[in-house]
Amino acid sequence: MLTLDDLPAGRRLLVRLDLNTAVENGDVRENRRFAGHAETLARLVDDGHAVAVLAHQGRPGRPDFASLAGHADLLADHLDCPVGFVADTHGDEALAAVRGLAAGEVLLLENVRMTDDELADRTPAEHAESALVRDLAPAVDAYVNDAYSAAHRAQASLVGFPAVLPSYAGPVMTAEYEANGAIARREFDGPVTMALGGAKAADVVRAIDALADRVDRFLLGGVVGELALRARGHPVGHDAAGTDLFDAAWAETGAELERVLDVHGDQVSTPADLAYADGSRRAEVAVDAVEEKTVAYQDVGTETLMTYAPVVRDSAAVFVKGALGVFEDDRFSVGTVGLLEAVADADCFSVVGGGDTSRAVDMYDLDPDDFDHLSVAGGAYLRTLTGDRLPAVAALERAARRMREEHA
Ligand code: 3PG
C-alpha cells in the first residue's frame, strides 16, 4: 500500500474514515476512533490538503443508523478546527461543497450507507461503476483510506474509489494493519482464550469457525451470547420487552450458529446467568431458571463472570472483541468491565478490539497500558487473525500496483 508519505502536498482528497459508534437516543457517543482519525486529519490539514470525509454509521433498519451531523462536531472537538457537514453524499450539494473546499478545510459528507450504492452486493469493478464513485471521484485528486476497522467490508466507498483514483493508506490503517498482522502470526505457549460479545453475530460465528484450531476457549456474552443460548435450546435470544436486535440476527445467522456449536461446542462457553433491570435495580437470573423471556437482558450475570475470569487468568493469550453487556449503563457494566479487569490483571498477552469495547476502557478508567494492543477495530481485527485478506486493503494494494505501473 502507498501511504501518506507518498502523497504529494496540496491535493483535494476524499478520505474514508470509520466513525461508526454507539448512538443512543439520537446522541452520538464518542469512541477511540475519533481521536485516531483526528490525528490523521490534522496531518492532512498541515500538509495543505482540502479534505472531504466519507464515513458510515450503523446500517439501514438498525437502531443506530443515523446522520453524521453529530459526528462532525465530535471530530471538530478533537481537531480544534471546524469540520463542515453537508447532508448529502454525491448529489449537487455535496459536489459543490467538495469542489469549494479551500486548502486546510475539512468537510464531512452524510452517512454513506444512506446511498443505495454503498451496501449493494457488487465486485470492486462494479462498485467503481456506481453513481457514488462516478459522481464523487472526479471532484477530488486522490483517495485516502484510514478506515481499517471497516476494511473487512467490500463496500463501494472502500473498494470502488481505489479502482479509479490515486489511493493511499492513512496512518490508522497502516498501524492497525501491521499490529494485527504481527499478532496473527504469533504463537503462544499456553491456552488461548477469546471473549466475544457485541451484536454482530455473523462476525463471531465466522471467527469461531476459522479460529477453533488456534483458540482453546471462546467465552460468549452480549447479544451473541444470548443467541448462542438460543442455539443451545434455551428460551432466550429472541426479541421481547421492546428489543429489536435478536430475531433479525437469528434469521441471518441462527442456522450457522447452531452448526458451529455442533462442531466446536465443547470449546464455547455461554452465560450461566443474565442480568436485567428490575425497576431501577440490577437483577440476575440463572439461565436454567428462565422458562420464558419476558425482560430484556442487558448483561451477563455475576456467576458467568466468576466462571470466565479464572479462564482468563489461566491463559497465555486473551483476545477480546465486543462488549458482554450494555456497559454504558453502570448497572450493566459488570460483565464487560469485570472481564477487562481480569484481562488487565492477568499475566498474559492481551488484545482488546472493537469500537465499543475500546470505549469501555476509557469510560471506566481502565489503563490502556495494561493491554498489549488496543484495537479500534472489531470485525476487521478478527478477520486479520483468521488470516483472511481484507477487501479494502486488497483494493489499496491493487491501486498501488497500478500507480507504480503507470509511473514505470
Ligand atoms: C465496525 O464498527 O466494526 C465497522 O465500522 C464495521 O461496521 P459494520 O459491522 O456495520 O459493517
XYZ file of C-alpha atoms and ligand atoms in Angstrom:
419
model
C 0.000 0.000 0.000
C 1.157 3.548 -0.635
C 0.974 5.778 2.452
C 0.697 9.482 3.212
C 4.483 9.699 2.803
C 3.881 9.052 -0.917
C 1.098 11.640 -1.251
C 2.105 14.981 -2.824
C 1.037 18.037 -0.738
C -1.852 20.379 -1.507
C -4.380 17.936 -3.024
C -8.168 17.753 -2.879
C -8.793 14.484 -1.072
C -11.595 12.050 -0.416
C -10.781 10.422 2.935
C -12.633 7.312 4.149
C -12.751 7.179 7.947
C -14.589 4.811 10.284
C -16.620 6.929 12.713
C -19.102 4.131 13.426
C -20.032 4.358 17.099
C -22.890 3.966 19.560
C -25.842 6.302 19.007
C -28.231 6.428 21.942
C -31.498 8.349 21.689
C -30.022 10.402 18.863
C -26.839 11.241 20.824
C -23.569 10.227 19.201
C -21.218 8.665 21.737
C -17.542 9.147 21.196
C -15.147 6.205 20.839
C -11.390 5.903 20.303
C -11.774 6.024 16.521
C -12.399 9.786 16.651
C -9.081 10.676 18.294
C -7.087 8.443 15.936
C -8.734 9.777 12.801
C -8.472 13.378 14.049
C -4.680 12.937 14.128
C -4.821 11.794 10.509
C -6.934 14.813 9.542
C -4.598 17.189 11.430
C -1.697 15.868 9.387
C -3.631 16.282 6.124
C -4.625 19.836 7.077
C -0.990 20.659 7.936
C 0.070 19.356 4.530
C -2.296 21.838 2.864
C -4.858 19.342 1.584
C -8.561 20.130 1.164
C -10.326 17.205 2.828
C -13.751 15.680 2.172
C -14.544 12.806 4.547
C -16.765 9.830 3.821
C -17.916 7.538 6.659
C -20.828 5.367 7.782
C -22.998 4.953 10.879
C -24.983 1.775 11.551
C -26.963 0.005 8.865
C -30.404 0.679 7.389
C -33.034 -0.903 9.613
C -30.855 -0.913 12.738
C -31.482 1.490 15.638
C -28.018 3.100 15.269
C -28.494 4.039 11.584
C -28.168 7.825 11.776
C -26.955 11.035 10.160
C -23.321 12.040 10.651
C -24.127 15.657 11.652
C -23.208 14.956 15.299
C -20.036 13.117 14.284
C -18.762 16.312 12.612
C -18.955 18.166 15.946
C -17.087 15.403 17.772
C -14.365 15.378 15.122
C -14.087 19.177 15.321
C -13.578 18.959 19.121
C -10.607 16.670 18.588
C -9.194 18.612 15.666
C -9.535 22.019 17.226
C -10.740 23.433 13.937
C -14.173 23.499 12.280
C -15.466 20.450 10.443
C -18.173 21.325 7.917
C -21.065 18.949 7.227
C -23.416 18.511 4.284
C -26.417 16.187 4.439
C -25.554 14.736 1.047
C -23.031 12.215 -0.284
C -22.728 12.610 -4.058
C -25.546 14.936 -5.169
C -25.172 18.532 -6.344
C -24.893 19.914 -2.816
C -22.099 17.532 -1.879
C -20.206 18.035 -5.141
C -20.381 21.843 -4.857
C -19.174 21.691 -1.247
C -16.293 19.341 -2.113
C -15.226 21.473 -5.100
C -15.474 24.633 -2.966
C -13.152 23.364 -0.212
C -10.043 25.500 0.329
C -6.673 24.085 1.415
C -6.798 23.149 5.100
C -10.591 22.842 5.237
C -12.374 19.662 6.350
C -15.885 18.629 5.317
C -17.815 15.560 6.441
C -20.311 14.135 3.949
C -23.504 12.340 5.019
C -23.628 8.674 6.131
C -22.503 6.822 3.007
C -24.821 3.897 3.851
C -27.728 6.223 3.045
C -26.857 5.705 -0.641
C -28.156 2.608 -2.433
C -24.687 2.006 -3.822
C -22.684 1.525 -0.633
C -24.151 -1.789 0.552
C -25.014 -3.250 -2.878
C -23.585 -6.735 -3.388
C -21.072 -5.968 -6.141
C -17.483 -6.682 -7.144
C -14.891 -3.901 -6.723
C -15.034 -3.290 -10.504
C -18.828 -2.950 -10.315
C -18.556 -0.635 -7.296
C -16.173 1.519 -9.326
C -19.015 1.960 -11.832
C -21.561 3.024 -9.181
C -23.077 6.526 -9.224
C -21.434 7.231 -5.849
C -17.957 6.644 -7.270
C -18.628 8.060 -10.745
C -20.004 11.315 -9.276
C -17.555 11.906 -6.424
C -14.247 10.691 -7.855
C -13.918 13.485 -10.499
C -14.359 16.114 -7.738
C -11.112 15.059 -5.965
C -7.474 14.379 -6.861
C -6.863 11.361 -4.658
C -8.361 8.937 -2.125
C -7.096 8.081 1.364
C -8.450 5.132 3.330
C -7.847 5.279 7.092
C -10.816 3.048 7.961
C -9.010 -0.154 8.974
C -11.927 -1.094 11.210
C -14.233 -1.238 8.163
C -11.633 -2.822 5.864
C -13.308 -6.254 6.078
C -16.309 -4.889 4.172
C -16.170 -4.901 0.346
C -18.351 -1.810 0.053
C -18.327 0.940 -2.581
C -16.579 3.611 -0.521
C -13.896 1.096 0.492
C -13.159 -0.790 -2.742
C -14.712 1.341 -5.516
C -12.702 4.563 -5.218
C -9.254 2.899 -5.136
C -10.050 1.361 -8.526
C -10.252 4.792 -10.166
C -8.251 7.266 -8.018
C -4.636 7.524 -6.853
C -5.048 5.868 -3.451
C -3.166 5.876 -0.155
C -3.484 4.190 3.245
C -3.833 6.523 6.241
C -1.832 6.147 9.479
C -4.593 4.362 11.437
C -4.951 1.896 8.560
C -1.231 1.126 8.355
C -0.617 0.991 12.127
C -3.555 -1.345 12.787
C -2.808 -3.481 9.744
C 0.782 -4.024 10.840
C -0.003 -4.583 14.533
C -2.857 -7.028 13.924
C -0.946 -8.839 11.194
C 2.018 -9.362 13.548
C -0.317 -10.587 16.303
C -1.943 -13.052 13.888
C 1.488 -14.623 13.273
C 2.363 -15.024 16.974
C 2.443 -18.409 18.677
C 1.581 -18.757 22.360
C 2.954 -21.142 24.921
C -0.283 -21.973 26.746
C -4.063 -21.694 26.419
C -5.526 -19.054 24.119
C -8.893 -17.539 25.045
C -11.222 -15.348 23.050
C -14.059 -13.369 24.688
C -16.667 -12.473 22.106
C -19.633 -10.208 22.677
C -21.440 -7.354 20.974
C -24.263 -7.672 18.490
C -22.520 -8.735 15.279
C -23.252 -12.447 15.335
C -22.042 -13.147 11.785
C -18.518 -11.885 12.600
C -18.427 -14.005 15.763
C -19.663 -17.197 14.092
C -17.071 -16.794 11.377
C -14.310 -16.227 13.947
C -15.202 -19.349 15.976
C -15.277 -21.430 12.818
C -11.991 -20.114 11.486
C -10.038 -19.950 14.762
C -11.198 -23.082 16.596
C -7.897 -24.848 15.924
C -5.886 -21.943 17.428
C -8.177 -20.816 20.252
C -8.827 -23.142 23.209
C -11.837 -21.391 24.758
C -14.440 -18.958 23.451
C -16.315 -17.020 26.161
C -19.556 -15.563 24.832
C -21.682 -12.655 26.043
C -23.755 -9.757 24.774
C -26.346 -10.280 22.059
C -24.164 -13.001 20.578
C -24.074 -14.869 23.896
C -27.849 -14.832 24.140
C -28.191 -16.030 20.541
C -25.827 -18.904 21.360
C -28.017 -19.788 24.358
C -30.973 -19.892 21.965
C -28.987 -22.192 19.672
C -28.448 -24.422 22.718
C -32.204 -24.629 23.283
C -32.771 -22.003 25.991
C -35.898 -19.808 25.726
C -33.843 -16.595 25.309
C -32.140 -14.892 22.341
C -35.326 -13.572 20.738
C -36.907 -10.123 20.812
C -39.012 -9.430 23.891
C -39.708 -6.409 26.046
C -39.043 -3.836 23.350
C -35.745 -5.069 21.877
C -35.411 -5.402 18.110
C -31.984 -6.962 17.758
C -32.382 -10.673 18.158
C -34.866 -12.026 15.639
C -33.202 -10.322 12.648
C -29.773 -11.573 13.774
C -31.170 -15.063 14.325
C -32.716 -15.119 10.854
C -29.323 -14.163 9.429
C -27.034 -16.401 11.498
C -29.079 -18.810 13.638
C -28.513 -21.859 11.422
C -24.766 -21.151 11.135
C -24.541 -20.612 14.881
C -26.184 -23.984 15.504
C -23.795 -25.663 13.059
C -20.706 -24.041 14.614
C -21.849 -25.023 18.116
C -22.431 -28.576 16.889
C -18.858 -28.811 15.654
C -16.955 -26.686 18.193
C -19.438 -26.526 21.090
C -17.071 -28.068 23.657
C -14.779 -25.028 23.273
C -17.601 -22.485 23.618
C -18.850 -21.191 26.991
C -22.211 -19.439 27.137
C -23.529 -17.335 30.045
C -24.756 -19.238 33.112
C -26.807 -16.241 34.215
C -28.105 -12.958 32.817
C -28.843 -9.522 34.254
C -31.862 -7.282 33.654
C -33.473 -4.136 35.045
C -35.936 -4.634 37.875
C -37.204 -1.080 38.255
C -34.045 0.936 38.768
C -32.099 -2.032 40.158
C -29.986 -4.700 38.520
C -31.425 -8.185 38.948
C -29.972 -11.517 37.822
C -31.433 -14.859 36.840
C -29.808 -18.231 36.227
C -30.265 -19.255 32.602
C -31.547 -22.679 33.654
C -34.332 -20.986 35.649
C -35.675 -19.000 32.673
C -38.904 -20.537 31.365
C -39.896 -17.656 29.148
C -38.114 -14.441 28.142
C -40.192 -11.529 29.438
C -37.458 -8.934 30.069
C -34.556 -7.517 28.072
C -31.273 -8.988 29.309
C -28.559 -6.359 29.380
C -25.509 -8.082 30.818
C -24.103 -11.443 31.745
C -24.592 -12.298 35.425
C -22.063 -12.440 38.254
C -21.869 -16.234 38.135
C -20.852 -16.034 34.471
C -18.099 -13.549 35.269
C -16.878 -15.813 38.110
C -16.578 -18.634 35.550
C -14.961 -16.537 32.813
C -12.391 -14.656 34.961
C -10.376 -17.769 36.022
C -10.237 -18.923 32.380
C -8.720 -15.540 31.519
C -6.263 -15.751 34.418
C -5.011 -19.174 33.239
C -4.495 -18.066 29.634
C -1.281 -17.307 27.807
C -3.161 -15.000 25.453
C -6.597 -13.377 25.589
C -8.393 -11.695 22.707
C -11.470 -9.621 23.494
C -13.955 -8.422 20.890
C -17.281 -6.880 21.737
C -18.991 -5.967 24.991
C -20.636 -8.575 27.248
C -23.397 -6.143 28.208
C -24.795 -2.631 27.875
C -21.849 -1.157 29.801
C -22.915 2.446 29.117
C -25.424 1.874 31.921
C -23.339 1.406 35.047
C -25.701 -1.320 36.313
C -24.874 -3.448 33.299
C -21.120 -2.857 33.135
C -20.322 -5.804 35.436
C -19.598 -8.337 32.656
C -17.639 -6.115 30.271
C -15.646 -4.216 32.872
C -15.128 -7.280 35.096
C -13.761 -9.232 32.152
C -11.495 -6.363 31.044
C -10.206 -6.022 34.620
C -9.449 -9.753 34.698
C -7.549 -9.412 31.410
C -5.671 -6.351 32.688
C -4.633 -8.243 35.870
C -3.706 -11.478 34.119
C -0.165 -12.331 33.191
C -0.981 -12.889 29.538
C -0.631 -11.346 26.099
C -3.824 -9.357 25.541
C -5.644 -7.658 22.710
C -8.877 -5.726 23.137
C -10.736 -4.833 19.962
C -13.940 -3.203 18.830
C -15.129 0.394 18.732
C -17.456 -0.107 21.679
C -15.068 -2.173 23.749
C -12.313 0.405 23.397
C -14.866 2.965 24.600
C -15.451 0.901 27.755
C -11.719 1.121 28.530
C -11.962 4.923 28.547
C -15.365 5.173 30.263
C -14.308 3.042 33.204
C -10.779 4.490 33.521
C -9.014 1.244 32.760
C -5.332 1.733 31.979
C -4.742 1.234 28.221
C -1.152 0.228 29.078
C -2.491 -2.887 30.830
C -3.293 -4.344 27.388
C -0.724 -5.277 24.773
C -2.816 -3.921 21.927
C -5.996 -1.873 21.962
C -7.531 -2.050 18.507
C -10.224 0.339 17.296
C -11.339 -2.487 15.012
C -13.687 -5.365 15.844
C -14.629 -7.470 12.822
C -11.564 -6.403 10.834
C -9.221 -7.445 13.627
C -10.931 -10.834 13.928
C -10.676 -11.220 10.150
C -6.950 -10.410 10.271
C -6.474 -13.064 12.971
C -8.115 -15.637 10.719
C -5.542 -14.789 8.036
C -8.186 -13.564 5.568
C -7.311 -10.732 3.237
C -9.244 -7.547 3.957
C -11.019 -6.349 0.781
C -10.227 -2.661 1.398
C -6.538 -3.454 1.943
C -6.505 -5.572 -1.208
C -8.060 -2.626 -3.096
C -5.311 -0.266 -1.844
C -2.665 -2.810 -2.856
C -4.139 -3.093 -6.362
C -4.182 0.710 -6.619
C -0.516 0.890 -5.566
C 0.467 -1.679 -8.229
C -1.489 0.220 -10.871
C 0.079 3.553 -9.870
C 3.596 2.053 -9.933
C 2.945 0.583 -13.401
C 1.648 3.939 -14.634
C 4.870 5.605 -13.463
C 7.222 2.831 -14.650
C -17.387 -1.575 12.884
O -17.921 -0.773 13.658
O -16.984 -2.694 13.260
C -17.167 -1.179 11.462
O -17.475 0.169 11.285
C -17.966 -2.031 10.507
O -19.331 -1.817 10.722
P -20.393 -2.918 10.182
O -20.178 -4.137 11.015
O -21.735 -2.278 10.394
O -20.087 -3.176 8.750
